[in-house]
PDB file of C-alpha atoms in Angstrom:
ATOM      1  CA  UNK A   1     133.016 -77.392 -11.098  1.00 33.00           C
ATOM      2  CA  UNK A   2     136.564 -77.465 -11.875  1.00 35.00           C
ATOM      3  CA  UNK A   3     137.853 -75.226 -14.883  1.00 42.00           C
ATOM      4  CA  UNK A   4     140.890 -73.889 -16.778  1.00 50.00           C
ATOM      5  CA  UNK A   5     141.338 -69.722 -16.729  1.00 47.00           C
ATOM      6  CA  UNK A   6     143.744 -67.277 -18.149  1.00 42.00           C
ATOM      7  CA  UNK A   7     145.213 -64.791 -15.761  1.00 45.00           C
ATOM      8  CA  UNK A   8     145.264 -61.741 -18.660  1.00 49.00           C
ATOM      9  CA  UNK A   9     142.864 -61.485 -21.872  1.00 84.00           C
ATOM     10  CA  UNK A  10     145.279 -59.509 -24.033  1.00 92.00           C
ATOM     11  CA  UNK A  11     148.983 -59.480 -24.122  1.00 93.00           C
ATOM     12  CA  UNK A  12     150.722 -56.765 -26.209  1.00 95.00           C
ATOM     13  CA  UNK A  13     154.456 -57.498 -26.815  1.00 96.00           C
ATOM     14  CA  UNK A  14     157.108 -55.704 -29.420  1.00 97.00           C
ATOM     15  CA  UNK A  15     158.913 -57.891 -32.027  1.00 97.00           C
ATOM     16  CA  UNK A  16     161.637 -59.870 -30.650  1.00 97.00           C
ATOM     17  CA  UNK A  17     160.749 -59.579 -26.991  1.00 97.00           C
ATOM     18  CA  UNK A  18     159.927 -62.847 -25.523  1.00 97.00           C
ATOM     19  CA  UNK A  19     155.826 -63.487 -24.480  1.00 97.00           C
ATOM     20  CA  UNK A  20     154.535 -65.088 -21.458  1.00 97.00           C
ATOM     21  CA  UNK A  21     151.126 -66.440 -21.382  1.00 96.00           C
ATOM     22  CA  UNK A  22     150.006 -68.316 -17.885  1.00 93.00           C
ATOM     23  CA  UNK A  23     147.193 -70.371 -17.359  1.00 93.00           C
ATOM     24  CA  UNK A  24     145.868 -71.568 -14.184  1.00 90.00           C
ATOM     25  CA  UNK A  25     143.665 -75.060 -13.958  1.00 87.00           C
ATOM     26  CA  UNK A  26     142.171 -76.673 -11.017  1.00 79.00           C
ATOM     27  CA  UNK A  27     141.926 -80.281 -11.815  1.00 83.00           C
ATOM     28  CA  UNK A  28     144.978 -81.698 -10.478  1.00 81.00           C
ATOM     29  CA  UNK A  29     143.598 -85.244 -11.852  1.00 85.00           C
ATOM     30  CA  UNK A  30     144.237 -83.942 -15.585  1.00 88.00           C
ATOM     31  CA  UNK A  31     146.968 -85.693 -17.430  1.00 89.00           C
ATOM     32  CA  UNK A  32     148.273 -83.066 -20.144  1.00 92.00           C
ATOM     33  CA  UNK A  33     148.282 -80.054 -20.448  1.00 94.00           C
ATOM     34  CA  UNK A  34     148.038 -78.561 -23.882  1.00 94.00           C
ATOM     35  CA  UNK A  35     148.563 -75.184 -26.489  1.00 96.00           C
ATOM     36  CA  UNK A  36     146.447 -74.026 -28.643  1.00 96.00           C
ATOM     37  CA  UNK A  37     147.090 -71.114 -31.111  1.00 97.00           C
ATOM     38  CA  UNK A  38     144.414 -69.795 -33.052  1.00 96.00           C
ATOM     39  CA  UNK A  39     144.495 -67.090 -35.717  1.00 94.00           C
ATOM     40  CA  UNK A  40     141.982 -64.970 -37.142  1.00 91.00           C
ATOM     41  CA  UNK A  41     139.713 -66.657 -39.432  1.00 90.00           C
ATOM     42  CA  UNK A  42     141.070 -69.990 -38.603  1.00 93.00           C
ATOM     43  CA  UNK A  43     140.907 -72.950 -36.150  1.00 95.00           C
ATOM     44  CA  UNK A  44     142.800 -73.886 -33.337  1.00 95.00           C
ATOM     45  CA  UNK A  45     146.529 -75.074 -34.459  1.00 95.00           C
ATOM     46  CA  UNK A  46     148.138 -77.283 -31.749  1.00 94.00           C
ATOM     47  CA  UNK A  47     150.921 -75.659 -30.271  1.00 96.00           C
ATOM     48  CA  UNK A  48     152.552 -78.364 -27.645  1.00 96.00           C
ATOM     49  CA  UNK A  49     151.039 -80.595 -24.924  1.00 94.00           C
ATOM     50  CA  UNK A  50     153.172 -81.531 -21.529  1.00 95.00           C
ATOM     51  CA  UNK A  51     152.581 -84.250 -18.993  1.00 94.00           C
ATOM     52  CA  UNK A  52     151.599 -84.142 -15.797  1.00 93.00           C
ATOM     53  CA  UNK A  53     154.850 -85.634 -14.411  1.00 94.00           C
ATOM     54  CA  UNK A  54     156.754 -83.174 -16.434  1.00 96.00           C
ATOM     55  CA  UNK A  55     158.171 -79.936 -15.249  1.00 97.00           C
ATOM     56  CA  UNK A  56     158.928 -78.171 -19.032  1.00 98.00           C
ATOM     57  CA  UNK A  57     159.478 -78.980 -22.395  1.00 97.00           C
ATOM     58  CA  UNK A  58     160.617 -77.245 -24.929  1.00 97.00           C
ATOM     59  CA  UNK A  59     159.594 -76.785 -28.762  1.00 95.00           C
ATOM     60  CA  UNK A  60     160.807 -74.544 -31.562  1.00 93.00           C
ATOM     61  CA  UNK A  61     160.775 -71.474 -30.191  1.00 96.00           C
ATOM     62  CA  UNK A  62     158.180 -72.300 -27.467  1.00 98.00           C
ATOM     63  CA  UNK A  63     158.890 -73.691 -23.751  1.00 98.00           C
ATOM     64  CA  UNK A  64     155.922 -74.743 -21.546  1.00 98.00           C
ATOM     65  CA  UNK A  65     156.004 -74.777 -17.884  1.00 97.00           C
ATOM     66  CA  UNK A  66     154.337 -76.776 -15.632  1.00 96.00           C
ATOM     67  CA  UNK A  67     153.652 -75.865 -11.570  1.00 95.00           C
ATOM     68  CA  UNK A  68     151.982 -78.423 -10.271  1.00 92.00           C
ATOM     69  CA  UNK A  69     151.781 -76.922  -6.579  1.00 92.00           C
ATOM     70  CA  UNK A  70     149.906 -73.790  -7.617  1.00 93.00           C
ATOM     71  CA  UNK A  71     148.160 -75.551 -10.629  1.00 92.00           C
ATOM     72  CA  UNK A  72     149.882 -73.407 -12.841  1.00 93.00           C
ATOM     73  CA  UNK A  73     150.852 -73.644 -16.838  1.00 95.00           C
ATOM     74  CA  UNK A  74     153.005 -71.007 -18.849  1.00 97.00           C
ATOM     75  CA  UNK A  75     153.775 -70.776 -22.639  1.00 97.00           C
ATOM     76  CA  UNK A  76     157.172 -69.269 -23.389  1.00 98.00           C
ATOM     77  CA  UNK A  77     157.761 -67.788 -26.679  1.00 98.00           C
ATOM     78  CA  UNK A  78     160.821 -66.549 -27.931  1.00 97.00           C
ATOM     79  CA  UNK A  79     161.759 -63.855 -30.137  1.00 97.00           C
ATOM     80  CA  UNK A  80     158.251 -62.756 -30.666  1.00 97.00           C
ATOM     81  CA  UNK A  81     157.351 -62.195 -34.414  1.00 97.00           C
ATOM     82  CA  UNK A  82     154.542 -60.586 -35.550  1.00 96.00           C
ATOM     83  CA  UNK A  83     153.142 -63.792 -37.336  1.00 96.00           C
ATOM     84  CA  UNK A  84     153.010 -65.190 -33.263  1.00 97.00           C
ATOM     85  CA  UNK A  85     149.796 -62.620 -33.119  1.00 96.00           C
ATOM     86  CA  UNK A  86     146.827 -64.893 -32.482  1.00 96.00           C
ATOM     87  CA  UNK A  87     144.597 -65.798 -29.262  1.00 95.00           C
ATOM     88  CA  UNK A  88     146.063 -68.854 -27.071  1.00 96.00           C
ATOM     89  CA  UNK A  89     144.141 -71.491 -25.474  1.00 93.00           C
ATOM     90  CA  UNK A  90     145.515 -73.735 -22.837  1.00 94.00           C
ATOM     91  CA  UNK A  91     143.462 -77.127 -21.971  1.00 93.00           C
ATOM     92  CA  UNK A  92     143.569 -80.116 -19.767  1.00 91.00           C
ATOM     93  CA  UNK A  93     142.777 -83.571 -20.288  1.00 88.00           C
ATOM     94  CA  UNK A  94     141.311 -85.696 -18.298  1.00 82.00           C
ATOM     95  CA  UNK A  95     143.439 -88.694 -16.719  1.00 75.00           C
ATOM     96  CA  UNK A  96     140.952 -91.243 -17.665  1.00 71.00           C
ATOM     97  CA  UNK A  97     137.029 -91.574 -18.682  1.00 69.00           C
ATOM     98  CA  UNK A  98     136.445 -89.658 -21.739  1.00 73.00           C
ATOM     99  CA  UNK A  99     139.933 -88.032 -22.638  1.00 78.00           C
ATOM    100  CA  UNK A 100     138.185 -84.837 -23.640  1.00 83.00           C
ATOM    101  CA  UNK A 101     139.874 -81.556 -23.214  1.00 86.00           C
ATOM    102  CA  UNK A 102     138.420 -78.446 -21.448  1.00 89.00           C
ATOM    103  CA  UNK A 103     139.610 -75.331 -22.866  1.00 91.00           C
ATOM    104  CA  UNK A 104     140.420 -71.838 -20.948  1.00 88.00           C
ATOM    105  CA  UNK A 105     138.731 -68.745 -22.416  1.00 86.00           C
ATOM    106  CA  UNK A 106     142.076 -67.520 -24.367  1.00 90.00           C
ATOM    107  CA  UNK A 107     144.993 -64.510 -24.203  1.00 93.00           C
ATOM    108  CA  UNK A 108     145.083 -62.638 -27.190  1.00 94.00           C
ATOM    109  CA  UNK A 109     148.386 -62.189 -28.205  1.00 96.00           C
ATOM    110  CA  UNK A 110     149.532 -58.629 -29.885  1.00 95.00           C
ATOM    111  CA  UNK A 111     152.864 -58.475 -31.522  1.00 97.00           C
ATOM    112  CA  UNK A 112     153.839 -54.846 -32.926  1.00 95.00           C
ATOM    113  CA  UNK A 113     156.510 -54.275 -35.367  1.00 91.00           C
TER     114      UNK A 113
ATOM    115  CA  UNK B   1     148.373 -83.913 -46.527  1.00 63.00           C
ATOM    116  CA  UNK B   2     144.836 -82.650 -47.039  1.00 80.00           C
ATOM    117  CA  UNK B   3     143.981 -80.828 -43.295  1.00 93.00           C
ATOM    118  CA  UNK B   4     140.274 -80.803 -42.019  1.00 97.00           C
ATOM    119  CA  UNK B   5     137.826 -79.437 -44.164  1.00 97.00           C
ATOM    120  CA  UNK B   6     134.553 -78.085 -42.762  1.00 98.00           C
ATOM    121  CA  UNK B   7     131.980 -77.016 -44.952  1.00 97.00           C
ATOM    122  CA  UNK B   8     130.045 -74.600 -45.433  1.00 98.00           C
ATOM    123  CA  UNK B   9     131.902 -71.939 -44.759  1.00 97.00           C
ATOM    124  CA  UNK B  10     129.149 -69.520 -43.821  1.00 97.00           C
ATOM    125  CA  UNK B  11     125.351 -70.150 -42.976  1.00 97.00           C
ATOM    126  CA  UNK B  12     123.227 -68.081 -42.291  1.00 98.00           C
ATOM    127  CA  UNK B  13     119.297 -69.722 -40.946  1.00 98.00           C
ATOM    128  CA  UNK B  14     116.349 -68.218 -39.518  1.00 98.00           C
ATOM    129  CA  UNK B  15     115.332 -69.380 -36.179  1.00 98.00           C
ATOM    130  CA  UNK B  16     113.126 -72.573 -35.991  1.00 98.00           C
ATOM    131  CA  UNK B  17     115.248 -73.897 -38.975  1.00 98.00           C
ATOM    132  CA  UNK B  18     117.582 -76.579 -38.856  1.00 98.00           C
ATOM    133  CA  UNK B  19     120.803 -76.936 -40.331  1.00 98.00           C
ATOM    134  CA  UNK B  20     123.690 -79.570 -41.171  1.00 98.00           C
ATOM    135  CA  UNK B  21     127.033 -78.677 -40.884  1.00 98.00           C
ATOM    136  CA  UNK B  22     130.012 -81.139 -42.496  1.00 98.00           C
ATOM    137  CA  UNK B  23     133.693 -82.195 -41.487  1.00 98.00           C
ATOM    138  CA  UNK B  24     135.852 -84.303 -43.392  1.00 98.00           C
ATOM    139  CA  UNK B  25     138.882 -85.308 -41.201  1.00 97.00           C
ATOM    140  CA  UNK B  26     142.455 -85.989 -42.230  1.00 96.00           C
ATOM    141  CA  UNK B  27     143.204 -89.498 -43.876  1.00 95.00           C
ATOM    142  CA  UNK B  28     143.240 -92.140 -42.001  1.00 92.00           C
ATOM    143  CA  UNK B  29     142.094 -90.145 -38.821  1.00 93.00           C
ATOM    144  CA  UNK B  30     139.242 -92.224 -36.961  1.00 93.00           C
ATOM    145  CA  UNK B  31     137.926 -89.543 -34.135  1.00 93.00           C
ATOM    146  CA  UNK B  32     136.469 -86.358 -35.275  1.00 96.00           C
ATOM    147  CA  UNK B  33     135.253 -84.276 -32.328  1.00 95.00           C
ATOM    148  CA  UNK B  34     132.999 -81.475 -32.571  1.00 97.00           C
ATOM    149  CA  UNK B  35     133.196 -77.741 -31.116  1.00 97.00           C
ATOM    150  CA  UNK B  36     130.833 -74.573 -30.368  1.00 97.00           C
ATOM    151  CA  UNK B  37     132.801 -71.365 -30.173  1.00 95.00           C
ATOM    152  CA  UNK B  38     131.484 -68.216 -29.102  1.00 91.00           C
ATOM    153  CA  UNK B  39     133.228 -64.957 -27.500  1.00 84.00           C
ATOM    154  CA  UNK B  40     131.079 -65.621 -24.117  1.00 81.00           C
ATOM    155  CA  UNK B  41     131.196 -69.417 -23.664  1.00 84.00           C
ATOM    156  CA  UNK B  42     135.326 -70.011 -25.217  1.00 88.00           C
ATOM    157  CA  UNK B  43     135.424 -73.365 -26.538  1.00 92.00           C
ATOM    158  CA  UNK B  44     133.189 -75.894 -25.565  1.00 94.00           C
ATOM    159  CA  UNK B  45     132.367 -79.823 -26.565  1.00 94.00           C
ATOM    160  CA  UNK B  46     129.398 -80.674 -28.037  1.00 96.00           C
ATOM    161  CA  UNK B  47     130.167 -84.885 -29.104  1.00 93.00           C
ATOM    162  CA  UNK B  48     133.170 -86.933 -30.618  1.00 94.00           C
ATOM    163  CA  UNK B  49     132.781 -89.961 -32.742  1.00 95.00           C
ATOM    164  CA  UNK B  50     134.921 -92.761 -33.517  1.00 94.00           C
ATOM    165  CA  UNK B  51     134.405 -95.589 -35.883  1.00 93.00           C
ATOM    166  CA  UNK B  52     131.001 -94.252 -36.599  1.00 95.00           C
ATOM    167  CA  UNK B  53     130.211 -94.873 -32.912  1.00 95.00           C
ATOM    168  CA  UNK B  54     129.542 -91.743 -30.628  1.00 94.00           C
ATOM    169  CA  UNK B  55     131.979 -91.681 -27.770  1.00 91.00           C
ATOM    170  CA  UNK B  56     131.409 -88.999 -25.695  1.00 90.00           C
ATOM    171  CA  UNK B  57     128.790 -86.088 -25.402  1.00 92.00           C
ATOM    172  CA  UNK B  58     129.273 -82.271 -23.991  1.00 92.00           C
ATOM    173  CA  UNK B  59     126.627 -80.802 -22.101  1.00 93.00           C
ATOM    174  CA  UNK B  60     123.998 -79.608 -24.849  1.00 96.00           C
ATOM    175  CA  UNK B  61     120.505 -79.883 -25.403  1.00 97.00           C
ATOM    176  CA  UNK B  62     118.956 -82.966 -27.873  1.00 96.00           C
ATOM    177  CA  UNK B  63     118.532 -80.222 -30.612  1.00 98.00           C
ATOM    178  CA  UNK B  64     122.390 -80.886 -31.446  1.00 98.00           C
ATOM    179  CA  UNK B  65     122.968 -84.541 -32.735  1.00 97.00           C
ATOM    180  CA  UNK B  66     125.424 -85.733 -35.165  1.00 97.00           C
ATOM    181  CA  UNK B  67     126.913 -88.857 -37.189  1.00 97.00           C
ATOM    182  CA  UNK B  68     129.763 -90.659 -38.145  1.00 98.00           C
ATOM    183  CA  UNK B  69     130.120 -92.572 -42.140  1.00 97.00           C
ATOM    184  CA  UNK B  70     132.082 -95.222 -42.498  1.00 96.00           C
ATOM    185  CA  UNK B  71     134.902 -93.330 -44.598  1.00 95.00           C
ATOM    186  CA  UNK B  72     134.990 -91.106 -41.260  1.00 95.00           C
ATOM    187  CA  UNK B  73     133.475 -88.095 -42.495  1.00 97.00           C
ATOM    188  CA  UNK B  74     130.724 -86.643 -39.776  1.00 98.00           C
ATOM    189  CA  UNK B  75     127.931 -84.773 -39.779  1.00 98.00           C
ATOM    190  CA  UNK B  76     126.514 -81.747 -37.425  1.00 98.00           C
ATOM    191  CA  UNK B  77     122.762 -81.333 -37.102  1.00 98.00           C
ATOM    192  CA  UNK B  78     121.302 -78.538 -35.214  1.00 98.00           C
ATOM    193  CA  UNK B  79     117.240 -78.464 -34.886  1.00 97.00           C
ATOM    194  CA  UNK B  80     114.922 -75.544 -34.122  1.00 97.00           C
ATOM    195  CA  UNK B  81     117.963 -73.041 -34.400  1.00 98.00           C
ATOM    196  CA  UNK B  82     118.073 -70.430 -31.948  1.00 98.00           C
ATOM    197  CA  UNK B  83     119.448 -67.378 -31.756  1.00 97.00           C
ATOM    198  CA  UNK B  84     121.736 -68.329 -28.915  1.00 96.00           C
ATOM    199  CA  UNK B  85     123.006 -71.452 -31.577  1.00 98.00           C
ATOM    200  CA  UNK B  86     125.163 -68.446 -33.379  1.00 97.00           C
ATOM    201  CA  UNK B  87     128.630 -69.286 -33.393  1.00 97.00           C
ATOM    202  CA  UNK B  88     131.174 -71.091 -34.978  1.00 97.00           C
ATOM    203  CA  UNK B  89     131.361 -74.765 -35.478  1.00 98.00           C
ATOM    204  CA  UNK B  90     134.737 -76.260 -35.012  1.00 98.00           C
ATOM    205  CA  UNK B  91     135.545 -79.958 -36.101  1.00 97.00           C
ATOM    206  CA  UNK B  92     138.724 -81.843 -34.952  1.00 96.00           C
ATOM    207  CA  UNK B  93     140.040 -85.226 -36.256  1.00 95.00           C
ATOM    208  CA  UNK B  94     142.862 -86.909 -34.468  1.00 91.00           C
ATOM    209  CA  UNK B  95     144.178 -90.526 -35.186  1.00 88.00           C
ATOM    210  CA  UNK B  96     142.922 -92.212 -31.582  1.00 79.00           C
ATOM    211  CA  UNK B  97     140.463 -90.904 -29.061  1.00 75.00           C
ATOM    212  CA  UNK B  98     143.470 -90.633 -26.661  1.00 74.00           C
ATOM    213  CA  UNK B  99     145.922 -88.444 -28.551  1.00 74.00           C
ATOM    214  CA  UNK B 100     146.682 -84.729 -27.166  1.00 79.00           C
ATOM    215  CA  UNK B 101     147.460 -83.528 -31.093  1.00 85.00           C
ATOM    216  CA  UNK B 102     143.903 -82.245 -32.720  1.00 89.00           C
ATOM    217  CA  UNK B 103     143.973 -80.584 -35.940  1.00 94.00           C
ATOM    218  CA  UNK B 104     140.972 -77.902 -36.408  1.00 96.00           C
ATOM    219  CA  UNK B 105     138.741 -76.983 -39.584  1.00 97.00           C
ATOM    220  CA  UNK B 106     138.338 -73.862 -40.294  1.00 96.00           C
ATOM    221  CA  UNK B 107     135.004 -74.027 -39.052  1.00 97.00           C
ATOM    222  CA  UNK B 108     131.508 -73.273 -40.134  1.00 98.00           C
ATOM    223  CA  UNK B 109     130.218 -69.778 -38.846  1.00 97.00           C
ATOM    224  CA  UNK B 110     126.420 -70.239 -38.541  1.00 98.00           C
ATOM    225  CA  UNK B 111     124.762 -66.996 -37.643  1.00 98.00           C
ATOM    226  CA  UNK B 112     120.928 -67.781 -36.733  1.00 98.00           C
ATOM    227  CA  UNK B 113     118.682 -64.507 -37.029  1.00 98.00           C
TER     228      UNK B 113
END
C-alpha cells in the first residue's frame, strides 16, 4: 500500500540554526500535503498544509517545500528556538473519496540552548 | 475560543472491560474525527463523524464504535479492551469534512492491563 515516511527519527539542532525536516510520500494522487507539530503531553497542532500544484509556501517562520518528481515534502524552520522542540508529522490527503489524512511516523525535533 | 476537550484524561481498564472515551469539538465545528496513537503504529484513523452521521471508517476491528449528538459532541467506545488497545486517543474537530486545518484534544491515554 502506499504510505507517508520520514527520512530521520530525531533531529538535534542549536538555537537559532535553521531545521530541516523531509518527508517522503508515495501517493502522487494526494491533494495536500500537511504539518503537524506535536508537543509533549499534547495533541497534534497544525503547522501548514500546501497544494499539490504548489511548489512552497511560506508561514511565520516556517517554509514548506514541495517535489513532486521525487514525491518529496520539507518543513523549513527558521531561527530555531527551543520552544520549536516537539515531534513533526507530515500527512497527505487524499484527492477525493474520503478526504482523510494518512500520517508519517514523525521526526523528533531537539533544540538545545 | 474554547479548543477540543477530550475527557478523561487518564484511564486505566482491565482487559475484557470496555470503556467510553469523550470529545467535545470547537463551536460550531461539525466533523470530529477520531485517532489511535501509539509509538509502533504513529497515527492512525479509527472513524470521523459529521452531523451525527459516520463518514468514514479506518481499518479497526467492530470492538471500536462511536457516536455523534446533535450539539456535535462524540463519543469513543472500545469493547473487550485488550492489551494491544493501550494508547492514546486523539479527537479532531474541523469545520467541514474537507478542510486540511484539524485542531487536536489533548487526548485520552487509556492504558489497558
Amino acid at each position: 500500500g502506499e504510505s507517508v515516511g520520514l527520512h530521520l527519527p530525531t533531529l538535534s539542532v542549536q538555537e537559532g540554526d535553521n531545521s530541516i525536516i523531509n518527508c517522503a510520500y508515495s501517493n502522487s494522487a494526494s491533494d495536500y500535503f500537511i504539518w503537524y507539530k506535536q508537543e509533549s503531553g499534547k495533541g497534534p497542532q497544525f503547522i501548514i498544509d500546501i497544494r499539490s500544484n504548489m511548489d512552497k509556501r511560506q508561514g511565520q517562520r516556517v517554509t514548506v517545500l514541495l517535489n513532486k518528481t521525487v514525491k518529496h515534502l520539507s518543513l523549513q524552520i527558521a531561527a530555531t528556538q527551543p520552544g520549536d522542540s516537539a515531534v513533526y508529522f507530515c500527512a497527505e490527503r487524499p484527492s477525493g473519496g474520503s478526504y482523510i489524512p494518512t500520517f508519517g511516523r514523525g521526526t523528533s525535533l531537539i533544540v538545545h540552548p | 475560543k474554547a479548543g477540543v476537550t477530550q475527557t478523561p484524561r487518564y484511564l486505566i481498564k482491565t482487559r475484557g472491560q470496555q470503556v467510553t472515551l469523550s470529545c467535545s469539538p470547537i463551536s460550531g465545528h461539525r466533523s470530529v474525527s477520531w485517532y489511535q496513537q501509539t509509538p509502533g503504529q504513529g497515527l492512525q484513523f479509527l472513524f470521523e463523524y459529521f452531523s451525527e452521521t459516520q463518514r468514514n471508517k479506518g481499518n479497526f476491528p467492530g470492538r471500536f464504535s462511536g457516536r455523534q449528538f446533535s450539539n456535535s459532541r462524540s463519543e469513543m467506545n472500545v469493547s473487550t479492551l485488550e492489551l494491544g488497545d493501550s494508547a492514546l486517543y486523539l479527537c479532531a474537530s474541523s469545520r467541514t469534512t474537507r478542510g486540511t486545518e484539524a485542531f487536536f484534544g489533548q487526548g485520552t491515554r487509556l492504558t489497558v492491563v
